[in-house]
Amino acid sequence: MNPLNDLLFIIPEEKQSAEFTISGNGFKRLVVVIDRDNYDAQEAELLHKMMLAIKYNIKEDVFLIEVDKKTSLSLANLISVWDNLILFGIPPYNLGLNIQYKPYVILPLEEKNVIYVEDLKSISANNSKKQAIWGLFQKLFLNH
């Protein structure tokens, strides 16, 4: 019996949940991922105002991905070219990014940037969280 012939490694297939939607043209190569369970008209308005504040049109300049917290996707398979990624309530590993992250910090990732913050519903109810995000947005998008 040859031990090398007896070893069996099962490589799981990549599972990609179909529970997501993508909208927008992404002309400015910004990807925004939101938790759809905590996203309604009030949160959509808040996100729209955030994008206007950084001079981005949500339909033209942004790829908006709506997912639930259980969704597991490969961002590389969905969107091949992006510069900045903002995750509202969705951890990076749900998008196939195995990185160390802290909330409310700009994480440089090669020549890209990732921001992870809480879901929009939690942010909309807390002015200090809104101010923290605004500070990140100013550094990332307005101080060029």
PDB file of C-alpha atoms in Angstrom:
ATOM      1  CA  MET A   1       0.000   0.000   0.000  1.00  0.00           C
ATOM      2  CA  ASN A   2       1.436   3.349  -1.073  1.00  0.00           C
ATOM      3  CA  PRO A   3       0.509   6.176   1.332  1.00  0.00           C
ATOM      4  CA  LEU A   4       0.543   8.717  -1.491  1.00  0.00           C
ATOM      5  CA  ASN A   5      -2.068   6.769  -3.391  1.00  0.00           C
ATOM      6  CA  ASP A   6      -4.287   6.540  -0.330  1.00  0.00           C
ATOM      7  CA  LEU A   7      -4.453  10.282   0.382  1.00  0.00           C
ATOM      8  CA  LEU A   8      -7.618  11.889  -0.831  1.00  0.00           C
ATOM      9  CA  PHE A   9      -8.108  15.627  -0.809  1.00  0.00           C
ATOM     10  CA  ILE A  10     -11.563  16.981  -1.411  1.00  0.00           C
ATOM     11  CA  ILE A  11     -11.456  20.432  -2.932  1.00  0.00           C
ATOM     12  CA  PRO A  12     -14.803  22.107  -2.480  1.00  0.00           C
ATOM     13  CA  GLU A  13     -16.371  23.830  -5.425  1.00  0.00           C
ATOM     14  CA  GLU A  14     -16.709  27.545  -5.149  1.00  0.00           C
ATOM     15  CA  LYS A  15     -20.230  28.240  -3.994  1.00  0.00           C
ATOM     16  CA  GLN A  16     -21.670  31.500  -5.148  1.00  0.00           C
ATOM     17  CA  SER A  17     -25.068  32.401  -3.829  1.00  0.00           C
ATOM     18  CA  ALA A  18     -27.508  33.813  -6.343  1.00  0.00           C
ATOM     19  CA  GLU A  19     -28.953  36.186  -3.760  1.00  0.00           C
ATOM     20  CA  PHE A  20     -27.502  39.451  -5.032  1.00  0.00           C
ATOM     21  CA  THR A  21     -28.193  42.258  -7.474  1.00  0.00           C
ATOM     22  CA  ILE A  22     -25.769  44.596  -9.205  1.00  0.00           C
ATOM     23  CA  SER A  23     -26.741  48.011 -10.510  1.00  0.00           C
ATOM     24  CA  GLY A  24     -24.888  51.036 -11.823  1.00  0.00           C
ATOM     25  CA  ASN A  25     -22.223  51.571 -14.454  1.00  0.00           C
ATOM     26  CA  GLY A  26     -19.181  51.944 -12.177  1.00  0.00           C
ATOM     27  CA  PHE A  27     -17.486  54.608 -14.319  1.00  0.00           C
ATOM     28  CA  LYS A  28     -15.414  55.844 -11.340  1.00  0.00           C
ATOM     29  CA  ARG A  29     -14.574  52.252 -10.325  1.00  0.00           C
ATOM     30  CA  LEU A  30     -16.233  52.405  -6.903  1.00  0.00           C
ATOM     31  CA  VAL A  31     -17.955  49.271  -5.627  1.00  0.00           C
ATOM     32  CA  VAL A  32     -20.483  49.681  -2.815  1.00  0.00           C
ATOM     33  CA  VAL A  33     -21.831  46.536  -1.173  1.00  0.00           C
ATOM     34  CA  ILE A  34     -24.856  46.812   1.084  1.00  0.00           C
ATOM     35  CA  ASP A  35     -26.782  44.481   3.350  1.00  0.00           C
ATOM     36  CA  ARG A  36     -30.168  44.339   1.624  1.00  0.00           C
ATOM     37  CA  ASP A  37     -31.925  43.332   4.867  1.00  0.00           C
ATOM     38  CA  ASN A  38     -31.039  46.738   6.327  1.00  0.00           C
ATOM     39  CA  TYR A  39     -31.659  48.821   3.204  1.00  0.00           C
ATOM     40  CA  ASP A  40     -34.921  50.539   2.463  1.00  0.00           C
ATOM     41  CA  ALA A  41     -35.952  53.949   1.124  1.00  0.00           C
ATOM     42  CA  GLN A  42     -34.413  55.891   4.046  1.00  0.00           C
ATOM     43  CA  GLU A  43     -31.060  54.106   3.704  1.00  0.00           C
ATOM     44  CA  ALA A  44     -31.136  54.469  -0.105  1.00  0.00           C
ATOM     45  CA  GLU A  45     -31.576  58.219   0.347  1.00  0.00           C
ATOM     46  CA  LEU A  46     -28.673  58.330   2.828  1.00  0.00           C
ATOM     47  CA  LEU A  47     -26.408  56.429   0.424  1.00  0.00           C
ATOM     48  CA  HIS A  48     -27.449  58.715  -2.433  1.00  0.00           C
ATOM     49  CA  LYS A  49     -26.547  61.789  -0.324  1.00  0.00           C
ATOM     50  CA  MET A  50     -23.196  60.224   0.631  1.00  0.00           C
ATOM     51  CA  MET A  51     -22.352  59.671  -3.025  1.00  0.00           C
ATOM     52  CA  LEU A  52     -23.402  63.212  -3.985  1.00  0.00           C
ATOM     53  CA  ALA A  53     -21.185  64.595  -1.199  1.00  0.00           C
ATOM     54  CA  ILE A  54     -18.147  62.969  -2.836  1.00  0.00           C
ATOM     55  CA  LYS A  55     -19.347  64.070  -6.289  1.00  0.00           C
ATOM     56  CA  TYR A  56     -20.346  60.574  -7.439  1.00  0.00           C
ATOM     57  CA  ASN A  57     -23.543  59.718  -9.269  1.00  0.00           C
ATOM     58  CA  ILE A  58     -24.810  56.448  -7.800  1.00  0.00           C
ATOM     59  CA  LYS A  59     -26.182  55.218 -11.143  1.00  0.00           C
ATOM     60  CA  GLU A  60     -23.255  56.241 -13.346  1.00  0.00           C
ATOM     61  CA  ASP A  61     -20.124  56.161 -11.164  1.00  0.00           C
ATOM     62  CA  VAL A  62     -20.816  53.281  -8.757  1.00  0.00           C
ATOM     63  CA  PHE A  63     -21.366  49.537  -8.918  1.00  0.00           C
ATOM     64  CA  LEU A  64     -23.972  48.888  -6.207  1.00  0.00           C
ATOM     65  CA  ILE A  65     -24.187  45.284  -5.033  1.00  0.00           C
ATOM     66  CA  GLU A  66     -27.091  44.350  -2.772  1.00  0.00           C
ATOM     67  CA  VAL A  67     -26.652  41.089  -0.831  1.00  0.00           C
ATOM     68  CA  ASP A  68     -27.793  39.480   2.377  1.00  0.00           C
ATOM     69  CA  LYS A  69     -25.313  38.711   5.163  1.00  0.00           C
ATOM     70  CA  LYS A  70     -25.313  35.005   4.308  1.00  0.00           C
ATOM     71  CA  THR A  71     -24.311  35.589   0.686  1.00  0.00           C
ATOM     72  CA  SER A  72     -20.880  34.405  -0.347  1.00  0.00           C
ATOM     73  CA  LEU A  73     -19.550  35.857  -3.603  1.00  0.00           C
ATOM     74  CA  SER A  74     -16.319  36.286  -5.483  1.00  0.00           C
ATOM     75  CA  LEU A  75     -15.875  39.989  -6.160  1.00  0.00           C
ATOM     76  CA  ALA A  76     -13.185  39.174  -8.734  1.00  0.00           C
ATOM     77  CA  ASN A  77     -15.714  37.117 -10.707  1.00  0.00           C
ATOM     78  CA  LEU A  78     -18.342  39.867 -10.577  1.00  0.00           C
ATOM     79  CA  ILE A  79     -16.345  43.021 -11.225  1.00  0.00           C
ATOM     80  CA  SER A  80     -12.900  42.793 -12.741  1.00  0.00           C
ATOM     81  CA  VAL A  81     -11.838  46.447 -12.468  1.00  0.00           C
ATOM     82  CA  TRP A  82     -12.355  48.508  -9.335  1.00  0.00           C
ATOM     83  CA  ASP A  83     -10.335  50.970  -7.260  1.00  0.00           C
ATOM     84  CA  ASN A  84     -12.369  51.453  -4.086  1.00  0.00           C
ATOM     85  CA  LEU A  85     -14.675  49.132  -2.187  1.00  0.00           C
ATOM     86  CA  ILE A  86     -17.080  50.218   0.548  1.00  0.00           C
ATOM     87  CA  LEU A  87     -18.775  47.470   2.534  1.00  0.00           C
ATOM     88  CA  PHE A  88     -21.874  48.444   4.504  1.00  0.00           C
ATOM     89  CA  GLY A  89     -22.515  45.597   6.950  1.00  0.00           C
ATOM     90  CA  ILE A  90     -20.975  42.885   4.749  1.00  0.00           C
ATOM     91  CA  PRO A  91     -17.575  41.549   5.889  1.00  0.00           C
ATOM     92  CA  PRO A  92     -14.819  41.293   3.246  1.00  0.00           C
ATOM     93  CA  TYR A  93     -14.599  37.492   3.472  1.00  0.00           C
ATOM     94  CA  ASN A  94     -18.177  37.285   2.101  1.00  0.00           C
ATOM     95  CA  LEU A  95     -16.715  38.650  -1.148  1.00  0.00           C
ATOM     96  CA  GLY A  96     -13.739  36.320  -1.242  1.00  0.00           C
ATOM     97  CA  LEU A  97     -11.345  38.844   0.327  1.00  0.00           C
ATOM     98  CA  ASN A  98      -9.388  37.084   3.039  1.00  0.00           C
ATOM     99  CA  ILE A  99      -7.928  40.153   4.698  1.00  0.00           C
ATOM    100  CA  GLN A 100      -7.533  41.537   8.193  1.00  0.00           C
ATOM    101  CA  TYR A 101      -9.892  44.467   8.597  1.00  0.00           C
ATOM    102  CA  LYS A 102     -11.136  46.938  11.160  1.00  0.00           C
ATOM    103  CA  PRO A 103     -14.291  48.981  10.874  1.00  0.00           C
ATOM    104  CA  TYR A 104     -13.994  52.654   9.972  1.00  0.00           C
ATOM    105  CA  VAL A 105     -10.434  52.361   8.644  1.00  0.00           C
ATOM    106  CA  ILE A 106      -9.212  52.756   5.065  1.00  0.00           C
ATOM    107  CA  LEU A 107      -7.420  49.513   4.270  1.00  0.00           C
ATOM    108  CA  PRO A 108      -4.967  49.763   1.361  1.00  0.00           C
ATOM    109  CA  LEU A 109      -5.036  46.591  -0.722  1.00  0.00           C
ATOM    110  CA  GLU A 110      -2.318  46.770  -3.400  1.00  0.00           C
ATOM    111  CA  GLU A 111      -3.471  49.800  -5.412  1.00  0.00           C
ATOM    112  CA  LYS A 112      -7.041  49.586  -4.139  1.00  0.00           C
ATOM    113  CA  ASN A 113      -8.794  50.700  -0.958  1.00  0.00           C
ATOM    114  CA  VAL A 114     -11.350  48.895   1.171  1.00  0.00           C
ATOM    115  CA  ILE A 115     -13.604  50.402   3.832  1.00  0.00           C
ATOM    116  CA  TYR A 116     -15.766  48.235   6.079  1.00  0.00           C
ATOM    117  CA  VAL A 117     -18.481  49.883   8.186  1.00  0.00           C
ATOM    118  CA  GLU A 118     -21.781  48.884   9.736  1.00  0.00           C
ATOM    119  CA  ASP A 119     -24.989  48.539   7.741  1.00  0.00           C
ATOM    120  CA  LEU A 120     -26.710  51.705   6.555  1.00  0.00           C
ATOM    121  CA  LYS A 121     -29.642  51.319   8.947  1.00  0.00           C
ATOM    122  CA  SER A 122     -27.272  51.416  11.952  1.00  0.00           C
ATOM    123  CA  ILE A 123     -25.369  54.356  10.482  1.00  0.00           C
ATOM    124  CA  SER A 124     -28.479  56.377   9.672  1.00  0.00           C
ATOM    125  CA  ALA A 125     -29.495  56.332  13.335  1.00  0.00           C
ATOM    126  CA  ASN A 126     -26.110  57.523  14.665  1.00  0.00           C
ATOM    127  CA  ASN A 127     -24.587  60.929  13.883  1.00  0.00           C
ATOM    128  CA  SER A 128     -21.118  60.016  15.168  1.00  0.00           C
ATOM    129  CA  LYS A 129     -20.999  57.072  12.738  1.00  0.00           C
ATOM    130  CA  LYS A 130     -22.072  59.378   9.906  1.00  0.00           C
ATOM    131  CA  GLN A 131     -19.272  61.776  10.849  1.00  0.00           C
ATOM    132  CA  ALA A 132     -16.730  58.931  10.968  1.00  0.00           C
ATOM    133  CA  ILE A 133     -17.715  57.828   7.462  1.00  0.00           C
ATOM    134  CA  TRP A 134     -17.612  61.390   6.202  1.00  0.00           C
ATOM    135  CA  GLY A 135     -14.027  61.694   7.488  1.00  0.00           C
ATOM    136  CA  LEU A 136     -13.044  58.516   5.623  1.00  0.00           C
ATOM    137  CA  PHE A 137     -14.752  59.711   2.450  1.00  0.00           C
ATOM    138  CA  GLN A 138     -12.958  63.072   2.622  1.00  0.00           C
ATOM    139  CA  LYS A 139      -9.566  61.338   2.889  1.00  0.00           C
ATOM    140  CA  LEU A 140     -10.302  58.833   0.153  1.00  0.00           C
ATOM    141  CA  PHE A 141     -12.275  60.833  -2.384  1.00  0.00           C
ATOM    142  CA  LEU A 142     -11.866  64.575  -1.800  1.00  0.00           C
ATOM    143  CA  ASN A 143      -8.211  65.100  -0.746  1.00  0.00           C
ATOM    144  CA  HIS A 144      -6.521  64.405  -4.082  1.00  0.00           C
TER     145      HIS A 144
END
